[in-house]
Short mmCIF file of C-alpha atoms in Angstrom, two decimals:
data_model
loop_
_atom_site.label_atom_id
_atom_site.label_comp_id
_atom_site.label_asym_id
_atom_site.label_seq_id
_atom_site.Cartn_x
_atom_site.Cartn_y
_atom_site.Cartn_z
CA MET A 810 -15.57 -32.42 -13.11
CA ASN A 811 -16.06 -28.90 -14.35
CA ALA A 812 -12.81 -26.93 -14.01
CA LEU A 813 -14.43 -24.19 -11.94
CA ASP A 814 -15.83 -26.77 -9.54
CA THR A 815 -12.31 -27.77 -8.53
CA PHE A 816 -11.92 -24.41 -6.77
CA SER A 817 -14.84 -25.13 -4.44
CA LEU A 818 -14.14 -25.68 -0.73
CA ARG A 819 -17.70 -26.66 0.16
CA GLY A 820 -17.81 -29.11 3.05
CA ARG A 821 -14.24 -28.39 4.16
CA THR A 822 -12.82 -26.77 7.25
CA ALA A 823 -9.94 -24.30 7.14
CA LEU A 824 -7.81 -22.88 9.94
CA VAL A 825 -6.08 -19.57 9.22
CA THR A 826 -3.53 -18.56 11.83
CA GLY A 827 -3.17 -14.84 12.33
CA GLY A 828 -6.49 -14.52 10.56
CA SER A 829 -7.98 -11.59 12.47
CA ARG A 830 -6.55 -8.81 10.27
CA GLY A 831 -4.48 -7.97 7.23
CA LEU A 832 -3.63 -10.66 4.73
CA GLY A 833 -4.86 -13.43 7.01
CA ARG A 834 -8.26 -11.82 7.36
CA ALA A 835 -8.55 -11.42 3.58
CA MET A 836 -7.58 -15.04 2.95
CA ALA A 837 -9.99 -16.27 5.62
CA GLN A 838 -12.83 -14.44 3.91
CA ALA A 839 -11.86 -15.80 0.51
CA LEU A 840 -11.78 -19.38 1.78
CA GLY A 841 -15.17 -18.87 3.36
CA GLU A 842 -16.58 -17.42 0.15
CA ALA A 843 -15.32 -20.57 -1.61
CA GLY A 844 -17.49 -22.60 0.76
CA ALA A 845 -15.23 -23.53 3.68
CA ALA A 846 -16.04 -23.25 7.35
CA VAL A 847 -13.23 -21.04 8.62
CA ALA A 848 -11.52 -20.84 11.98
CA VAL A 849 -9.35 -17.77 12.51
CA SER A 850 -6.76 -17.44 15.23
CA ALA A 851 -5.25 -14.44 16.97
CA THR A 852 -3.13 -14.02 20.07
CA THR A 853 -6.18 -12.70 21.94
CA ALA A 854 -9.63 -14.25 22.08
CA GLU A 855 -11.19 -10.82 21.54
CA ALA A 856 -9.46 -10.26 18.20
CA ALA A 857 -10.20 -13.76 16.97
CA GLN A 858 -13.85 -13.61 17.94
CA ARG A 859 -14.29 -10.16 16.41
CA ALA A 860 -12.96 -11.42 13.08
CA ALA A 861 -15.21 -14.48 13.30
CA ARG A 862 -18.25 -12.27 13.85
CA GLU A 863 -17.34 -10.18 10.81
CA LEU A 864 -17.02 -13.33 8.71
CA ALA A 865 -20.32 -14.64 10.05
CA ASP A 866 -21.97 -11.35 9.10
CA ALA A 867 -20.76 -12.04 5.54
CA GLY A 868 -22.53 -15.39 5.56
CA ILE A 869 -19.48 -17.51 6.39
CA ARG A 870 -19.49 -20.22 9.03
CA ALA A 871 -16.69 -18.96 11.25
CA TYR A 872 -15.04 -19.53 14.62
CA GLY A 873 -12.45 -17.49 16.50
CA VAL A 874 -9.77 -19.19 18.58
CA ARG A 875 -7.02 -17.76 20.74
CA LEU A 876 -3.64 -19.15 19.76
CA GLU A 877 0.01 -18.43 20.42
CA VAL A 878 1.66 -20.33 17.56
CA SER A 879 5.08 -20.33 19.22
CA ASP A 880 3.73 -22.40 22.13
CA VAL A 881 3.54 -26.06 21.12
CA ASP A 882 1.06 -26.93 23.86
CA ASP A 883 -1.20 -24.05 22.92
CA VAL A 884 -1.12 -25.20 19.30
CA GLU A 885 -2.31 -28.67 20.26
CA ARG A 886 -5.08 -27.17 22.39
CA ALA A 887 -6.28 -24.78 19.68
CA VAL A 888 -6.28 -27.44 16.95
CA ALA A 889 -8.34 -29.73 19.17
CA GLU A 890 -10.72 -26.84 19.94
CA VAL A 891 -11.28 -26.09 16.26
CA GLU A 892 -11.92 -29.74 15.50
CA ASP A 893 -14.38 -29.95 18.37
CA GLU A 894 -16.25 -27.02 16.84
CA PHE A 895 -16.04 -27.81 13.12
CA GLY A 896 -14.71 -31.33 12.73
CA PRO A 897 -11.47 -32.31 11.00
CA ILE A 898 -9.29 -29.55 9.54
CA ASP A 899 -8.88 -30.00 5.79
CA VAL A 900 -6.93 -26.81 5.08
CA LEU A 901 -4.30 -25.08 7.20
CA VAL A 902 -3.04 -21.62 6.27
CA ASN A 903 0.05 -20.76 8.30
CA ASN A 904 -0.20 -16.99 8.13
CA ALA A 905 0.75 -15.84 11.65
CA GLY A 906 4.00 -13.94 11.58
CA ILE A 907 5.90 -10.94 12.89
CA GLY A 908 8.58 -8.66 11.51
CA ILE A 909 10.80 -6.58 13.75
CA GLY A 910 13.23 -4.19 12.11
CA GLY A 911 16.71 -3.40 13.32
CA ALA A 912 20.30 -3.42 12.15
CA ALA A 913 22.10 -6.68 12.84
CA PHE A 914 24.64 -5.09 15.19
CA ASP A 915 21.93 -3.33 17.17
CA ALA A 916 19.06 -5.81 17.38
CA PRO A 917 18.89 -7.61 20.74
CA ASP A 918 19.01 -11.38 20.80
CA GLU A 919 15.38 -11.41 21.92
CA VAL A 920 14.30 -10.02 18.55
CA TRP A 921 15.97 -12.91 16.71
CA ARG A 922 14.42 -15.47 19.03
CA ASP A 923 10.94 -13.92 18.94
CA VAL A 924 10.84 -13.74 15.14
CA MET A 925 12.08 -17.30 14.73
CA ALA A 926 9.68 -18.56 17.39
CA VAL A 927 6.62 -17.15 15.62
CA ASN A 928 7.62 -17.31 11.96
CA VAL A 929 9.41 -20.67 11.91
CA ASP A 930 8.54 -22.63 15.05
CA GLY A 931 4.91 -21.57 14.69
CA VAL A 932 4.69 -22.90 11.14
CA TRP A 933 6.33 -26.14 12.25
CA TYR A 934 4.17 -26.66 15.32
CA CYS A 935 0.90 -25.92 13.51
CA SER A 936 1.82 -27.97 10.46
CA ARG A 937 2.81 -30.98 12.54
CA ALA A 938 -0.27 -30.87 14.76
CA VAL A 939 -2.68 -30.61 11.84
CA ALA A 940 -0.79 -32.93 9.49
CA ARG A 941 -0.79 -35.77 12.00
CA ARG A 942 -4.55 -35.67 11.90
CA MET A 943 -4.63 -35.23 8.12
CA ALA A 944 -2.43 -38.29 7.66
CA GLU A 945 -4.89 -40.42 9.60
CA ARG A 946 -7.71 -39.31 7.27
CA GLY A 947 -5.85 -39.59 3.98
CA GLY A 948 -4.70 -36.05 3.26
CA GLY A 949 -5.24 -32.32 3.23
CA ALA A 950 -3.70 -29.05 2.12
CA ILE A 951 -1.27 -26.79 3.95
CA VAL A 952 -0.53 -23.29 2.67
CA ASN A 953 2.38 -21.46 4.26
CA ILE A 954 2.78 -17.72 3.93
CA GLY A 955 6.38 -16.97 3.11
CA SER A 956 7.58 -13.80 1.45
CA MET A 957 9.51 -12.44 -1.48
CA SER A 958 11.87 -11.35 1.32
CA ALA A 959 13.06 -14.95 1.40
CA GLN A 960 15.10 -14.15 -1.71
CA ILE A 961 15.75 -10.41 -1.56
CA VAL A 962 16.90 -7.87 1.02
CA ASN A 963 14.23 -5.19 1.37
CA GLN A 964 15.57 -1.66 1.08
CA THR A 965 12.96 -0.06 3.31
CA ARG A 966 14.56 -1.32 6.53
CA TRP A 967 17.11 -3.77 7.89
CA GLN A 968 15.40 -6.92 9.20
CA VAL A 969 17.75 -9.87 8.93
CA SER A 970 15.73 -12.03 11.34
CA TYR A 971 12.62 -11.66 9.18
CA LEU A 972 14.51 -12.41 5.96
CA THR A 973 16.03 -15.53 7.47
CA SER A 974 12.74 -16.73 8.91
CA LYS A 975 10.93 -16.49 5.59
CA ALA A 976 13.72 -18.31 3.75
CA ALA A 977 13.31 -21.04 6.36
CA VAL A 978 9.55 -21.16 5.75
CA HIS A 979 10.12 -21.71 2.04
CA HIS A 980 12.52 -24.60 2.54
CA LEU A 981 10.38 -26.03 5.34
CA THR A 982 7.52 -26.03 2.83
CA GLU A 983 9.61 -28.04 0.37
CA GLY A 984 10.86 -30.48 2.97
CA LEU A 985 7.41 -31.21 4.37
CA ALA A 986 5.94 -31.48 0.86
CA ALA A 987 8.42 -34.22 0.00
CA GLU A 988 7.96 -36.08 3.27
CA TRP A 989 4.19 -35.87 3.53
CA ALA A 990 3.18 -36.46 -0.10
CA PRO A 991 2.72 -40.22 0.54
CA TYR A 992 0.09 -39.32 3.13
CA GLY A 993 -1.90 -37.26 0.63
CA ILE A 994 -0.87 -33.98 2.24
CA ARG A 995 0.05 -31.18 -0.13
CA VAL A 996 2.25 -28.38 1.23
CA ASN A 997 2.72 -25.19 -0.78
CA ALA A 998 3.62 -21.61 0.01
CA ILE A 999 2.71 -18.12 -1.12
CA ALA A 1000 5.48 -15.53 -1.32
CA PRO A 1001 3.74 -12.14 -1.18
CA GLY A 1002 5.42 -8.93 -2.19
CA TYR A 1003 4.43 -5.54 -0.86
CA PHE A 1004 0.77 -5.48 0.20
CA LEU A 1005 -1.08 -2.63 1.84
CA THR A 1006 -2.10 -3.57 5.39
CA GLU A 1007 -2.30 -1.89 8.78
CA MET A 1008 1.12 -3.31 9.59
CA SER A 1009 2.57 -2.35 6.22
CA PRO A 1010 1.47 1.19 5.22
CA VAL A 1011 3.14 1.05 1.82
CA ASP A 1012 0.78 3.71 0.46
CA GLN A 1013 2.78 6.39 2.27
CA PRO A 1014 4.94 8.58 -0.02
CA GLU A 1015 8.20 7.59 1.64
CA PHE A 1016 7.75 4.00 0.46
CA THR A 1017 7.20 4.86 -3.21
CA PRO A 1018 10.88 4.78 -4.31
CA HIS A 1019 11.41 1.33 -2.81
CA VAL A 1020 7.96 -0.29 -3.14
CA VAL A 1021 6.23 1.11 -6.22
CA ASP A 1022 8.91 2.44 -8.55
CA PRO A 1023 10.99 -0.79 -8.82
CA ALA A 1024 7.95 -3.00 -9.54
CA PRO A 1025 7.01 -3.69 -13.19
CA MET A 1026 3.33 -3.20 -12.32
CA LYS A 1027 4.13 0.11 -10.58
CA ARG A 1028 1.89 -0.52 -7.61
CA TYR A 1029 1.52 -2.46 -4.36
CA GLY A 1030 -0.94 -5.29 -3.79
CA LEU A 1031 -4.27 -5.15 -1.98
CA PRO A 1032 -5.18 -7.88 0.52
CA HIS A 1033 -8.16 -9.16 -1.48
CA GLU A 1034 -5.78 -10.02 -4.33
CA LEU A 1035 -4.15 -12.75 -2.22
CA GLY A 1036 -7.42 -14.53 -1.40
CA PRO A 1037 -7.90 -16.28 -4.77
CA VAL A 1038 -4.33 -17.61 -4.62
CA ALA A 1039 -5.08 -19.14 -1.22
CA ILE A 1040 -8.24 -20.73 -2.63
CA PHE A 1041 -6.25 -22.21 -5.52
CA LEU A 1042 -3.62 -23.81 -3.28
CA ALA A 1043 -6.19 -25.01 -0.75
CA SER A 1044 -8.50 -26.58 -3.32
CA ASP A 1045 -8.46 -29.43 -5.81
CA ALA A 1046 -7.62 -26.88 -8.50
CA SER A 1047 -3.97 -27.37 -7.46
CA SER A 1048 -4.22 -31.13 -6.92
CA PHE A 1049 -0.91 -31.87 -8.69
CA MET A 1050 1.04 -29.13 -6.87
CA THR A 1051 3.15 -29.65 -3.80
CA GLY A 1052 6.35 -28.00 -2.68
CA SER A 1053 5.66 -24.95 -4.84
CA ILE A 1054 6.46 -21.39 -3.81
CA VAL A 1055 4.01 -19.09 -5.58
CA LYS A 1056 5.23 -15.49 -5.86
CA VAL A 1057 2.55 -12.79 -5.77
CA ASP A 1058 4.64 -9.65 -5.93
CA GLY A 1059 3.62 -7.62 -8.98
CA GLY A 1060 6.85 -8.72 -10.63
CA PHE A 1061 9.00 -6.99 -8.00
CA THR A 1062 11.61 -9.79 -7.89
CA LEU A 1063 12.03 -9.96 -11.66
CA PHE A 1064 14.71 -7.29 -11.59
#
């Protein structure tokens, strides 16, 4: 097989949670451009369907599904809905996540629980629901979106619940990779650094000392730069990779 052909996702179905905007939206488009049919989820049907229409306008076979990843029953419903529309899910990108700032002494317990419910429980529920089906068919690829914040404490704001949740995602990735390898399921993670999105306006001058200046590349990332990494981990190009945490941070964590 030609090396470039291994990056193709033609004939495959991908589900990207939290795929209606930001990094999820960029990765959904990249997977579609690589040939996959792409389902994108959001917490509202309107947002999911709007993103699906945008992808369809770009020539991608797309479907929008409402999903609250922290609700195990809703996960099972949404996965079944996507498979009814597109057939078996070959690629799962666990991108849905939230980050709520606040000093540890001041943050209410609800913040801790909400962040863990979405960022950790959501990855677990979605992975389990999809992987059970993958195991029956002989395999698939799961890509979890962690963060460089799993190994550093960001200076822009205190957010201990987010830091802890992303560290959990990384080790969850490794644990599932080890356990599910015999079923042909590969589980890897991407650890993004600072990327410019609506939720992360790192282009504002106040972020420069903490976001741009410490990075060897002296800049932040753009969402489209994460898409090819998602294609790599979702495709046969990474067929001998599982349990890997791939940093995409402009070198930020080197220092």
